PDB file of C-alpha atoms in Angstrom:
ATOM      1  CA  UNK A 106      12.711  20.886   0.849  1.00 69.00           C
ATOM      2  CA  UNK A 107      14.778  17.126  -0.009  1.00 73.00           C
ATOM      3  CA  UNK A 108      18.386  19.405   2.309  1.00 77.00           C
ATOM      4  CA  UNK A 109      15.156  19.302   5.026  1.00 82.00           C
ATOM      5  CA  UNK A 110      14.387  15.875   5.072  1.00 78.00           C
ATOM      6  CA  UNK A 111      17.718  14.633   5.305  1.00 74.00           C
ATOM      7  CA  UNK A 112      18.222  16.944   7.808  1.00 80.00           C
ATOM      8  CA  UNK A 113      15.381  15.879  10.157  1.00 79.00           C
ATOM      9  CA  UNK A 114      16.016  11.948   9.128  1.00 82.00           C
ATOM     10  CA  UNK A 115      16.325  10.481  13.075  1.00 76.00           C
ATOM     11  CA  UNK A 116      14.826  13.036  14.622  1.00 85.00           C
ATOM     12  CA  UNK A 117      13.104  13.911  17.378  1.00 84.00           C
ATOM     13  CA  UNK A 118      11.234  16.084  14.712  1.00 87.00           C
ATOM     14  CA  UNK A 119      11.287  13.609  12.207  1.00 82.00           C
ATOM     15  CA  UNK A 120      10.074  10.763  14.738  1.00 83.00           C
ATOM     16  CA  UNK A 121       6.762  13.060  14.666  1.00 83.00           C
ATOM     17  CA  UNK A 122       6.771  13.694  10.829  1.00 88.00           C
ATOM     18  CA  UNK A 123       6.889   9.898  10.454  1.00 86.00           C
ATOM     19  CA  UNK A 124       4.421   9.140  12.325  1.00 82.00           C
ATOM     20  CA  UNK A 125       2.017  11.542  10.580  1.00 88.00           C
ATOM     21  CA  UNK A 126       3.292  10.853   7.566  1.00 90.00           C
ATOM     22  CA  UNK A 127       2.693   6.509   8.373  1.00 87.00           C
ATOM     23  CA  UNK A 128      -1.075   7.650   9.457  1.00 85.00           C
ATOM     24  CA  UNK A 129      -1.767   9.784   6.578  1.00 88.00           C
ATOM     25  CA  UNK A 130      -0.820   6.723   4.483  1.00 86.00           C
ATOM     26  CA  UNK A 131      -3.329   4.800   6.420  1.00 84.00           C
ATOM     27  CA  UNK A 132      -6.017   5.759   5.442  1.00 86.00           C
ATOM     28  CA  UNK A 133      -5.061   6.944   1.837  1.00 88.00           C
ATOM     29  CA  UNK A 134      -3.961   3.530   1.372  1.00 78.00           C
ATOM     30  CA  UNK A 135      -7.203   1.769   2.783  1.00 78.00           C
ATOM     31  CA  UNK A 136      -9.142   4.211  -0.362  1.00 80.00           C
ATOM     32  CA  UNK A 137      -6.279   3.786  -2.763  1.00 75.00           C
ATOM     33  CA  UNK A 138      -7.722  -0.376  -2.105  1.00 71.00           C
ATOM     34  CA  UNK A 139     -11.649   0.674  -2.305  1.00 71.00           C
ATOM     35  CA  UNK A 140     -11.183   2.621  -5.092  1.00 73.00           C
ATOM     36  CA  UNK A 141     -10.075  -0.647  -7.137  1.00 66.00           C
ATOM     37  CA  UNK A 142     -13.641  -2.479  -5.646  1.00 62.00           C
ATOM     38  CA  UNK A 143     -16.053  -0.312  -6.845  1.00 60.00           C
ATOM     39  CA  UNK A 144     -17.917   0.367  -9.410  1.00 67.00           C
ATOM     40  CA  UNK A 145     -15.354  -1.244 -12.020  1.00 72.00           C
ATOM     41  CA  UNK A 146     -13.076  -3.883 -13.438  1.00 78.00           C
ATOM     42  CA  UNK A 147     -10.236  -4.020 -10.019  1.00 76.00           C
ATOM     43  CA  UNK A 148      -7.817  -5.465 -13.074  1.00 83.00           C
ATOM     44  CA  UNK A 149      -8.780  -2.255 -15.512  1.00 88.00           C
ATOM     45  CA  UNK A 150      -9.009   0.085 -11.959  1.00 86.00           C
ATOM     46  CA  UNK A 151      -5.599  -0.712 -11.324  1.00 86.00           C
ATOM     47  CA  UNK A 152      -4.557   0.118 -15.344  1.00 91.00           C
ATOM     48  CA  UNK A 153      -6.639   2.417 -14.824  1.00 92.00           C
ATOM     49  CA  UNK A 154      -4.659   3.934 -11.461  1.00 92.00           C
ATOM     50  CA  UNK A 155      -1.553   2.925 -12.335  1.00 94.00           C
ATOM     51  CA  UNK A 156      -1.110   4.437 -16.020  1.00 95.00           C
ATOM     52  CA  UNK A 157      -2.437   7.754 -14.589  1.00 96.00           C
ATOM     53  CA  UNK A 158       1.033   8.157 -12.381  1.00 95.00           C
ATOM     54  CA  UNK A 159       2.351   6.578 -14.362  1.00 96.00           C
ATOM     55  CA  UNK A 160       2.327   9.726 -17.082  1.00 96.00           C
ATOM     56  CA  UNK A 161       1.782  12.410 -14.403  1.00 96.00           C
ATOM     57  CA  UNK A 162       5.242  11.059 -13.293  1.00 96.00           C
ATOM     58  CA  UNK A 163       7.213  11.345 -16.687  1.00 97.00           C
ATOM     59  CA  UNK A 164       8.207  15.043 -16.890  1.00 96.00           C
ATOM     60  CA  UNK A 165       8.906  14.802 -12.805  1.00 96.00           C
ATOM     61  CA  UNK A 166      10.725  12.045 -13.340  1.00 96.00           C
ATOM     62  CA  UNK A 167      12.626  13.170 -16.537  1.00 96.00           C
ATOM     63  CA  UNK A 168      13.365  16.480 -16.338  1.00 95.00           C
ATOM     64  CA  UNK A 169      12.514  18.664 -12.679  1.00 95.00           C
ATOM     65  CA  UNK A 170      14.014  15.543  -9.941  1.00 94.00           C
ATOM     66  CA  UNK A 171      18.125  14.933 -10.282  1.00 93.00           C
ATOM     67  CA  UNK A 172      18.348  11.641 -12.147  1.00 95.00           C
ATOM     68  CA  UNK A 173      19.099   8.238 -10.549  1.00 96.00           C
ATOM     69  CA  UNK A 174      22.580   7.179  -9.848  1.00 96.00           C
ATOM     70  CA  UNK A 175      23.668   4.611 -11.918  1.00 95.00           C
ATOM     71  CA  UNK A 176      23.702   2.028  -9.375  1.00 96.00           C
ATOM     72  CA  UNK A 177      20.482   2.595  -8.888  1.00 97.00           C
ATOM     73  CA  UNK A 178      19.194   1.582 -11.823  1.00 97.00           C
ATOM     74  CA  UNK A 179      19.613  -2.552 -10.475  1.00 96.00           C
ATOM     75  CA  UNK A 180      17.198  -1.562  -6.874  1.00 96.00           C
ATOM     76  CA  UNK A 181      14.549  -0.384  -9.829  1.00 97.00           C
ATOM     77  CA  UNK A 182      14.398  -3.021 -11.504  1.00 96.00           C
ATOM     78  CA  UNK A 183      14.112  -5.245  -8.367  1.00 96.00           C
ATOM     79  CA  UNK A 184      10.972  -2.490  -6.861  1.00 95.00           C
ATOM     80  CA  UNK A 185       9.669  -3.182 -10.878  1.00 96.00           C
ATOM     81  CA  UNK A 186       9.236  -6.782 -10.326  1.00 96.00           C
ATOM     82  CA  UNK A 187       8.470  -7.100  -6.557  1.00 95.00           C
ATOM     83  CA  UNK A 188       5.389  -4.536  -7.418  1.00 94.00           C
ATOM     84  CA  UNK A 189       4.429  -6.431 -10.757  1.00 94.00           C
ATOM     85  CA  UNK A 190       4.062  -9.679  -8.007  1.00 94.00           C
ATOM     86  CA  UNK A 191       2.255  -7.643  -5.413  1.00 91.00           C
ATOM     87  CA  UNK A 192      -0.038  -6.590  -8.158  1.00 87.00           C
ATOM     88  CA  UNK A 193      -1.239  -9.695  -9.685  1.00 89.00           C
ATOM     89  CA  UNK A 194      -1.921 -11.158  -6.623  1.00 91.00           C
ATOM     90  CA  UNK A 195      -3.726  -7.948  -5.066  1.00 84.00           C
ATOM     91  CA  UNK A 196      -5.669  -7.521  -7.970  1.00 79.00           C
ATOM     92  CA  UNK A 197      -7.321 -11.558  -7.835  1.00 85.00           C
ATOM     93  CA  UNK A 198      -7.272 -10.616  -4.609  1.00 85.00           C
ATOM     94  CA  UNK A 199     -10.080  -8.741  -4.846  1.00 77.00           C
ATOM     95  CA  UNK A 200     -12.156 -10.152  -7.402  1.00 78.00           C
ATOM     96  CA  UNK A 201     -12.822 -13.063  -5.338  1.00 82.00           C
ATOM     97  CA  UNK A 202     -13.346 -12.017  -2.198  1.00 79.00           C
ATOM     98  CA  UNK A 203     -15.281  -9.274  -0.450  1.00 76.00           C
ATOM     99  CA  UNK A 204     -13.124  -6.141   0.299  1.00 71.00           C
ATOM    100  CA  UNK A 205     -13.826  -6.434   4.295  1.00 69.00           C
ATOM    101  CA  UNK A 206     -12.635  -9.660   4.263  1.00 76.00           C
ATOM    102  CA  UNK A 207      -9.657  -9.398   1.819  1.00 81.00           C
ATOM    103  CA  UNK A 208      -8.090  -6.817   3.102  1.00 74.00           C
ATOM    104  CA  UNK A 209      -7.720  -6.887   7.089  1.00 75.00           C
ATOM    105  CA  UNK A 210      -5.926 -10.289   5.679  1.00 79.00           C
ATOM    106  CA  UNK A 211      -3.483  -8.962   3.087  1.00 80.00           C
ATOM    107  CA  UNK A 212      -2.971  -5.617   6.169  1.00 73.00           C
ATOM    108  CA  UNK A 213      -2.091  -8.691   9.272  1.00 72.00           C
ATOM    109  CA  UNK A 214       0.358 -10.460   7.115  1.00 75.00           C
ATOM    110  CA  UNK A 215       2.455  -7.437   6.363  1.00 76.00           C
ATOM    111  CA  UNK A 216       3.964  -6.463   9.387  1.00 73.00           C
ATOM    112  CA  UNK A 217       4.743  -8.594  11.159  1.00 74.00           C
ATOM    113  CA  UNK A 218       7.106  -9.687   8.336  1.00 76.00           C
ATOM    114  CA  UNK A 219       7.958  -6.161   7.506  1.00 79.00           C
ATOM    115  CA  UNK A 220       9.123  -5.823  11.300  1.00 78.00           C
ATOM    116  CA  UNK A 221      11.679  -9.313  10.606  1.00 78.00           C
ATOM    117  CA  UNK A 222      12.538  -7.425   7.621  1.00 78.00           C
ATOM    118  CA  UNK A 223      13.782  -4.819   9.397  1.00 80.00           C
ATOM    119  CA  UNK A 224      15.458  -6.394  12.223  1.00 81.00           C
ATOM    120  CA  UNK A 225      17.426  -8.201   9.422  1.00 80.00           C
ATOM    121  CA  UNK A 226      18.413  -5.530   6.562  1.00 80.00           C
ATOM    122  CA  UNK A 227      18.658  -1.949   8.979  1.00 82.00           C
ATOM    123  CA  UNK A 228      19.311  -4.064  12.509  1.00 83.00           C
ATOM    124  CA  UNK A 229      15.779  -2.021  13.642  1.00 81.00           C
ATOM    125  CA  UNK A 230      14.487  -4.235  17.519  1.00 79.00           C
ATOM    126  CA  UNK A 231      11.122  -3.482  18.982  1.00 80.00           C
ATOM    127  CA  UNK A 232      11.085  -3.555  22.773  1.00 83.00           C
ATOM    128  CA  UNK A 233       9.221  -5.769  24.480  1.00 88.00           C
ATOM    129  CA  UNK A 234       6.468  -3.546  24.467  1.00 87.00           C
ATOM    130  CA  UNK A 235       6.311  -2.371  20.367  1.00 83.00           C
ATOM    131  CA  UNK A 236       5.779  -6.275  20.369  1.00 86.00           C
ATOM    132  CA  UNK A 237       3.029  -7.174  22.187  1.00 88.00           C
ATOM    133  CA  UNK A 238       1.142  -3.991  20.212  1.00 83.00           C
ATOM    134  CA  UNK A 239       2.616  -6.029  17.302  1.00 82.00           C
ATOM    135  CA  UNK A 240       0.374  -8.951  19.147  1.00 87.00           C
ATOM    136  CA  UNK A 241      -2.016  -6.584  19.774  1.00 87.00           C
ATOM    137  CA  UNK A 242      -2.548  -5.157  16.665  1.00 78.00           C
ATOM    138  CA  UNK A 243      -2.367  -9.068  14.833  1.00 81.00           C
ATOM    139  CA  UNK A 244      -4.769  -9.681  16.795  1.00 86.00           C
ATOM    140  CA  UNK A 245      -7.406  -7.101  16.838  1.00 82.00           C
ATOM    141  CA  UNK A 246      -6.719  -7.695  11.778  1.00 76.00           C
ATOM    142  CA  UNK A 247      -6.725 -11.791  12.331  1.00 79.00           C
ATOM    143  CA  UNK A 248      -9.803 -11.517  14.499  1.00 83.00           C
ATOM    144  CA  UNK A 249     -12.048  -9.053  11.991  1.00 75.00           C
ATOM    145  CA  UNK A 250     -11.088 -11.494   9.055  1.00 73.00           C
ATOM    146  CA  UNK A 251     -12.095 -14.071  11.411  1.00 80.00           C
ATOM    147  CA  UNK A 252     -14.995 -13.084  12.183  1.00 80.00           C
ATOM    148  CA  UNK A 253     -15.966 -11.147   8.726  1.00 72.00           C
ATOM    149  CA  UNK A 254     -15.144 -15.146   7.031  1.00 73.00           C
ATOM    150  CA  UNK A 255     -18.072 -16.288   9.268  1.00 78.00           C
ATOM    151  CA  UNK A 256     -20.172 -13.903   8.735  1.00 76.00           C
ATOM    152  CA  UNK A 257     -20.044 -12.535   5.212  1.00 68.00           C
ATOM    153  CA  UNK A 258     -21.720 -14.170   2.436  1.00 67.00           C
ATOM    154  CA  UNK A 259     -20.329 -11.456  -1.038  1.00 64.00           C
ATOM    155  CA  UNK A 260     -18.005 -14.148  -3.081  1.00 65.00           C
ATOM    156  CA  UNK A 261     -18.954 -16.316  -0.154  1.00 69.00           C
ATOM    157  CA  UNK A 262     -18.076 -19.125  -3.090  1.00 74.00           C
ATOM    158  CA  UNK A 263     -14.359 -17.783  -3.378  1.00 77.00           C
ATOM    159  CA  UNK A 264     -13.677 -17.131   0.276  1.00 78.00           C
ATOM    160  CA  UNK A 265     -11.055 -19.310   0.406  1.00 79.00           C
ATOM    161  CA  UNK A 266      -9.513 -19.285  -2.758  1.00 85.00           C
ATOM    162  CA  UNK A 267      -9.760 -15.629  -1.710  1.00 85.00           C
ATOM    163  CA  UNK A 268      -8.109 -15.165   1.445  1.00 84.00           C
ATOM    164  CA  UNK A 269      -5.191 -17.848   0.139  1.00 86.00           C
ATOM    165  CA  UNK A 270      -4.472 -15.123  -2.277  1.00 90.00           C
ATOM    166  CA  UNK A 271      -4.271 -12.408   0.443  1.00 87.00           C
ATOM    167  CA  UNK A 272      -2.098 -14.159   2.501  1.00 86.00           C
ATOM    168  CA  UNK A 273       0.356 -14.222  -0.735  1.00 91.00           C
ATOM    169  CA  UNK A 274      -0.346 -10.362  -1.100  1.00 90.00           C
ATOM    170  CA  UNK A 275       0.692  -9.664   2.352  1.00 86.00           C
ATOM    171  CA  UNK A 276       3.910 -11.454   2.102  1.00 88.00           C
ATOM    172  CA  UNK A 277       4.318  -9.172  -0.605  1.00 92.00           C
ATOM    173  CA  UNK A 278       3.252  -6.041   1.069  1.00 86.00           C
ATOM    174  CA  UNK A 279       6.069  -6.570   3.395  1.00 85.00           C
ATOM    175  CA  UNK A 280       8.514  -7.492   0.556  1.00 90.00           C
ATOM    176  CA  UNK A 281       8.175  -4.343  -1.155  1.00 90.00           C
ATOM    177  CA  UNK A 282       7.471  -2.299   2.223  1.00 87.00           C
ATOM    178  CA  UNK A 283      11.595  -3.461   3.101  1.00 89.00           C
ATOM    179  CA  UNK A 284      12.964  -3.418  -0.284  1.00 93.00           C
ATOM    180  CA  UNK A 285      11.650  -0.053  -0.985  1.00 93.00           C
ATOM    181  CA  UNK A 286      12.469   1.888   2.120  1.00 90.00           C
ATOM    182  CA  UNK A 287      16.522   0.115   1.081  1.00 92.00           C
ATOM    183  CA  UNK A 288      15.599   2.338  -2.612  1.00 94.00           C
ATOM    184  CA  UNK A 289      14.235   5.247  -1.132  1.00 92.00           C
ATOM    185  CA  UNK A 290      17.552   5.511   1.635  1.00 91.00           C
ATOM    186  CA  UNK A 291      20.173   4.347  -1.391  1.00 93.00           C
ATOM    187  CA  UNK A 292      19.572   7.380  -3.403  1.00 92.00           C
ATOM    188  CA  UNK A 293      20.332  10.447  -2.215  1.00 90.00           C
ATOM    189  CA  UNK A 294      17.596  12.886  -2.688  1.00 92.00           C
ATOM    190  CA  UNK A 295      14.085  10.626  -2.443  1.00 92.00           C
ATOM    191  CA  UNK A 296      11.818  12.235  -4.482  1.00 93.00           C
ATOM    192  CA  UNK A 297      14.318  10.973  -7.848  1.00 95.00           C
ATOM    193  CA  UNK A 298      13.837   7.918  -5.781  1.00 96.00           C
ATOM    194  CA  UNK A 299       9.273   8.237  -5.633  1.00 95.00           C
ATOM    195  CA  UNK A 300       9.372  10.489  -9.300  1.00 96.00           C
ATOM    196  CA  UNK A 301      11.120   6.976 -10.839  1.00 97.00           C
ATOM    197  CA  UNK A 302       9.482   4.927  -9.072  1.00 96.00           C
ATOM    198  CA  UNK A 303       6.485   6.303 -10.311  1.00 96.00           C
ATOM    199  CA  UNK A 304       7.069   6.427 -13.775  1.00 96.00           C
ATOM    200  CA  UNK A 305       8.407   3.219 -14.184  1.00 95.00           C
ATOM    201  CA  UNK A 306       5.542   1.342 -12.424  1.00 95.00           C
ATOM    202  CA  UNK A 307       2.552   2.404 -14.430  1.00 94.00           C
ATOM    203  CA  UNK A 308       3.207   0.990 -16.717  1.00 92.00           C
ATOM    204  CA  UNK A 309       2.227  -2.523 -16.453  1.00 94.00           C
ATOM    205  CA  UNK A 310      -0.810  -2.798 -15.648  1.00 93.00           C
ATOM    206  CA  UNK A 311      -2.030  -1.143 -18.322  1.00 94.00           C
ATOM    207  CA  UNK A 312       0.534  -3.273 -21.292  1.00 94.00           C
ATOM    208  CA  UNK A 313      -1.089  -6.856 -19.017  1.00 93.00           C
ATOM    209  CA  UNK A 314      -4.751  -5.502 -18.817  1.00 92.00           C
ATOM    210  CA  UNK A 315      -5.074  -4.339 -22.928  1.00 91.00           C
ATOM    211  CA  UNK A 316      -7.774  -7.509 -24.016  1.00 90.00           C
ATOM    212  CA  UNK A 317      -9.617  -6.658 -21.006  1.00 89.00           C
ATOM    213  CA  UNK A 318     -10.134  -3.174 -21.897  1.00 88.00           C
ATOM    214  CA  UNK A 319     -10.964  -3.859 -25.173  1.00 87.00           C
ATOM    215  CA  UNK A 320     -14.324  -5.454 -23.689  1.00 86.00           C
ATOM    216  CA  UNK A 321     -14.926  -2.669 -21.661  1.00 86.00           C
ATOM    217  CA  UNK A 322     -18.117  -0.808 -22.653  1.00 86.00           C
ATOM    218  CA  UNK A 323     -17.517   2.118 -24.457  1.00 85.00           C
ATOM    219  CA  UNK A 324     -19.487   4.667 -21.940  1.00 86.00           C
ATOM    220  CA  UNK A 325     -17.320   3.247 -19.109  1.00 85.00           C
ATOM    221  CA  UNK A 326     -14.094   4.533 -20.501  1.00 90.00           C
ATOM    222  CA  UNK A 327     -14.526   8.224 -18.785  1.00 91.00           C
ATOM    223  CA  UNK A 328     -15.519   6.781 -15.149  1.00 89.00           C
ATOM    224  CA  UNK A 329     -13.175   4.699 -15.442  1.00 90.00           C
ATOM    225  CA  UNK A 330     -10.393   7.016 -16.850  1.00 91.00           C
ATOM    226  CA  UNK A 331     -11.161   9.876 -13.658  1.00 91.00           C
ATOM    227  CA  UNK A 332     -10.855   6.879 -11.067  1.00 88.00           C
ATOM    228  CA  UNK A 333      -7.743   6.465 -12.241  1.00 91.00           C
ATOM    229  CA  UNK A 334      -6.605   9.282 -12.125  1.00 94.00           C
ATOM    230  CA  UNK A 335      -8.166  10.508  -8.458  1.00 92.00           C
ATOM    231  CA  UNK A 336      -6.778   7.216  -8.106  1.00 90.00           C
ATOM    232  CA  UNK A 337      -3.451   8.393  -8.987  1.00 93.00           C
ATOM    233  CA  UNK A 338      -3.296  11.361  -7.278  1.00 94.00           C
ATOM    234  CA  UNK A 339      -4.520   8.988  -3.804  1.00 92.00           C
ATOM    235  CA  UNK A 340      -1.243   6.781  -4.286  1.00 91.00           C
ATOM    236  CA  UNK A 341       1.324   9.888  -4.602  1.00 92.00           C
ATOM    237  CA  UNK A 342       0.427  10.431  -2.075  1.00 92.00           C
ATOM    238  CA  UNK A 343      -0.620   7.556   0.456  1.00 89.00           C
ATOM    239  CA  UNK A 344       3.271   5.910  -1.736  1.00 87.00           C
ATOM    240  CA  UNK A 345       4.843   8.753  -0.830  1.00 88.00           C
ATOM    241  CA  UNK A 346       3.533   9.745   2.602  1.00 91.00           C
ATOM    242  CA  UNK A 347       4.538   5.663   4.112  1.00 88.00           C
ATOM    243  CA  UNK A 348       7.890   6.182   1.366  1.00 88.00           C
ATOM    244  CA  UNK A 349       9.343   9.222   3.687  1.00 89.00           C
ATOM    245  CA  UNK A 350       8.405   7.798   6.658  1.00 88.00           C
ATOM    246  CA  UNK A 351      10.791   5.281   6.568  1.00 87.00           C
ATOM    247  CA  UNK A 352      13.302   8.135   5.340  1.00 87.00           C
ATOM    248  CA  UNK A 353      12.674   9.342   8.621  1.00 86.00           C
ATOM    249  CA  UNK A 354      12.610   7.073  11.183  1.00 84.00           C
ATOM    250  CA  UNK A 355      12.508   3.612  11.809  1.00 82.00           C
ATOM    251  CA  UNK A 356      10.613   0.666   9.012  1.00 80.00           C
ATOM    252  CA  UNK A 357       9.699  -0.706  10.915  1.00 78.00           C
ATOM    253  CA  UNK A 358       7.453   1.438  13.256  1.00 80.00           C
ATOM    254  CA  UNK A 359       5.981   3.180  10.139  1.00 80.00           C
ATOM    255  CA  UNK A 360       5.462  -0.402   8.620  1.00 76.00           C
ATOM    256  CA  UNK A 361       3.119  -1.071  12.125  1.00 77.00           C
ATOM    257  CA  UNK A 362       0.943   2.026  11.895  1.00 78.00           C
ATOM    258  CA  UNK A 363       0.276   2.109   8.075  1.00 78.00           C
ATOM    259  CA  UNK A 364      -2.117  -0.730   9.234  1.00 71.00           C
ATOM    260  CA  UNK A 365      -4.804   1.210  10.902  1.00 76.00           C
ATOM    261  CA  UNK A 366      -5.946   1.529   7.215  1.00 74.00           C
ATOM    262  CA  UNK A 367      -7.798  -2.091   8.220  1.00 70.00           C
ATOM    263  CA  UNK A 368      -9.467   0.533  10.278  1.00 75.00           C
ATOM    264  CA  UNK A 369     -10.057   2.605   7.308  1.00 78.00           C
ATOM    265  CA  UNK A 370     -11.259   0.135   5.630  1.00 71.00           C
ATOM    266  CA  UNK A 371     -14.100  -0.651   6.911  1.00 71.00           C
ATOM    267  CA  UNK A 372     -15.446   2.414   7.245  1.00 75.00           C
ATOM    268  CA  UNK A 373     -14.552   3.226   4.041  1.00 73.00           C
ATOM    269  CA  UNK A 374     -16.449  -0.342   3.250  1.00 70.00           C
ATOM    270  CA  UNK A 375     -19.501   1.019   5.360  1.00 72.00           C
ATOM    271  CA  UNK A 376     -20.074   4.140   4.126  1.00 73.00           C
ATOM    272  CA  UNK A 377     -18.947   4.225   0.994  1.00 70.00           C
ATOM    273  CA  UNK A 378     -19.433   0.332  -0.298  1.00 65.00           C
ATOM    274  CA  UNK A 379     -22.873  -0.542   1.309  1.00 70.00           C
ATOM    275  CA  UNK A 380     -20.889  -3.457   2.906  1.00 68.00           C
ATOM    276  CA  UNK A 381     -22.364  -3.813   7.030  1.00 67.00           C
ATOM    277  CA  UNK A 382     -20.047  -3.131   9.535  1.00 65.00           C
ATOM    278  CA  UNK A 383     -20.994  -4.825  13.964  1.00 72.00           C
ATOM    279  CA  UNK A 384     -20.464  -4.016  16.890  1.00 77.00           C
ATOM    280  CA  UNK A 385     -17.995  -6.574  17.196  1.00 79.00           C
ATOM    281  CA  UNK A 386     -16.062  -5.730  14.349  1.00 73.00           C
ATOM    282  CA  UNK A 387     -15.818  -2.054  15.959  1.00 73.00           C
ATOM    283  CA  UNK A 388     -14.253  -3.468  18.320  1.00 80.00           C
ATOM    284  CA  UNK A 389     -12.016  -5.139  16.585  1.00 79.00           C
ATOM    285  CA  UNK A 390     -11.069  -2.647  14.916  1.00 73.00           C
ATOM    286  CA  UNK A 391     -10.502  -0.470  18.202  1.00 75.00           C
ATOM    287  CA  UNK A 392      -7.884  -3.275  18.819  1.00 82.00           C
ATOM    288  CA  UNK A 393      -5.931  -2.518  15.664  1.00 76.00           C
ATOM    289  CA  UNK A 394      -6.000   0.978  16.492  1.00 74.00           C
ATOM    290  CA  UNK A 395      -4.737   0.241  19.630  1.00 79.00           C
ATOM    291  CA  UNK A 396      -2.070  -2.231  18.442  1.00 78.00           C
ATOM    292  CA  UNK A 397      -0.522   1.130  16.848  1.00 73.00           C
ATOM    293  CA  UNK A 398      -0.808   3.625  19.246  1.00 73.00           C
ATOM    294  CA  UNK A 399       0.882   0.790  21.211  1.00 82.00           C
ATOM    295  CA  UNK A 400       3.816   0.249  19.251  1.00 78.00           C
ATOM    296  CA  UNK A 401       4.697   3.839  19.182  1.00 69.00           C
ATOM    297  CA  UNK A 402       4.439   3.947  22.711  1.00 74.00           C
ATOM    298  CA  UNK A 403       6.405   1.620  23.514  1.00 74.00           C
ATOM    299  CA  UNK A 404       9.279   3.098  21.139  1.00 64.00           C
ATOM    300  CA  UNK A 405       9.539   6.067  23.100  1.00 59.00           C
TER     301      UNK A 405
END
């Protein structure tokens, strides 16, 4: 599988595969976010997910995939600290704001900086048409955030700090998207990067939230563990999909396409979390999707 992925990188086949993987990552990322915002404390939800994917990844990292090259270890150190910052900000953000309010801001901040970062690091350049698509997507995302800010009453008293945290979280989304793309391109086997990423990344949040676990009612332990295992499986496919997409094709395009996750997030918020979605929000979500389509078409 690794050899085939490497062989189609940069080809037309790779481009089509990257498109499908980025859209899959968009849906799964929205689902991943909802799993943290649901029934349990978002800090514990994230800890349960991280512990689950760290445990599951351990045998694959240690015994299945090739071990990382020596020069990869400093890269993994950078990956670890960037993701720690992202997770701390994200959990604090979800703790203070309604999911359909903060999620669009997080995702709207990420692609712009990711596209700029991809240009600086990987020499990627968007056409005028693609920048128009980015502008359309961002208009939809931030329009959705402004509409939610004005109309959503859930967690109203903490909305402003939640939005500030959402912007900071979005900046870290761009940072980890670009840096992780660099990491998965640096190693000979992309699955080595993925297995070791999940193995290394899985241990911080369970340790960081140790005191919170002591306050969790015993009746909630099993449901939270189940949520963690489900979240781990979603994380594998979500993160794995977007990382493989950045290995196969342009980092900037994959980052923008993933932000259609905002559309999926609104639908999940409506169908699963009971957060209302009206015609105006539907129109803004359509604008987000249109922006992603423009980026993809203009890049051909």
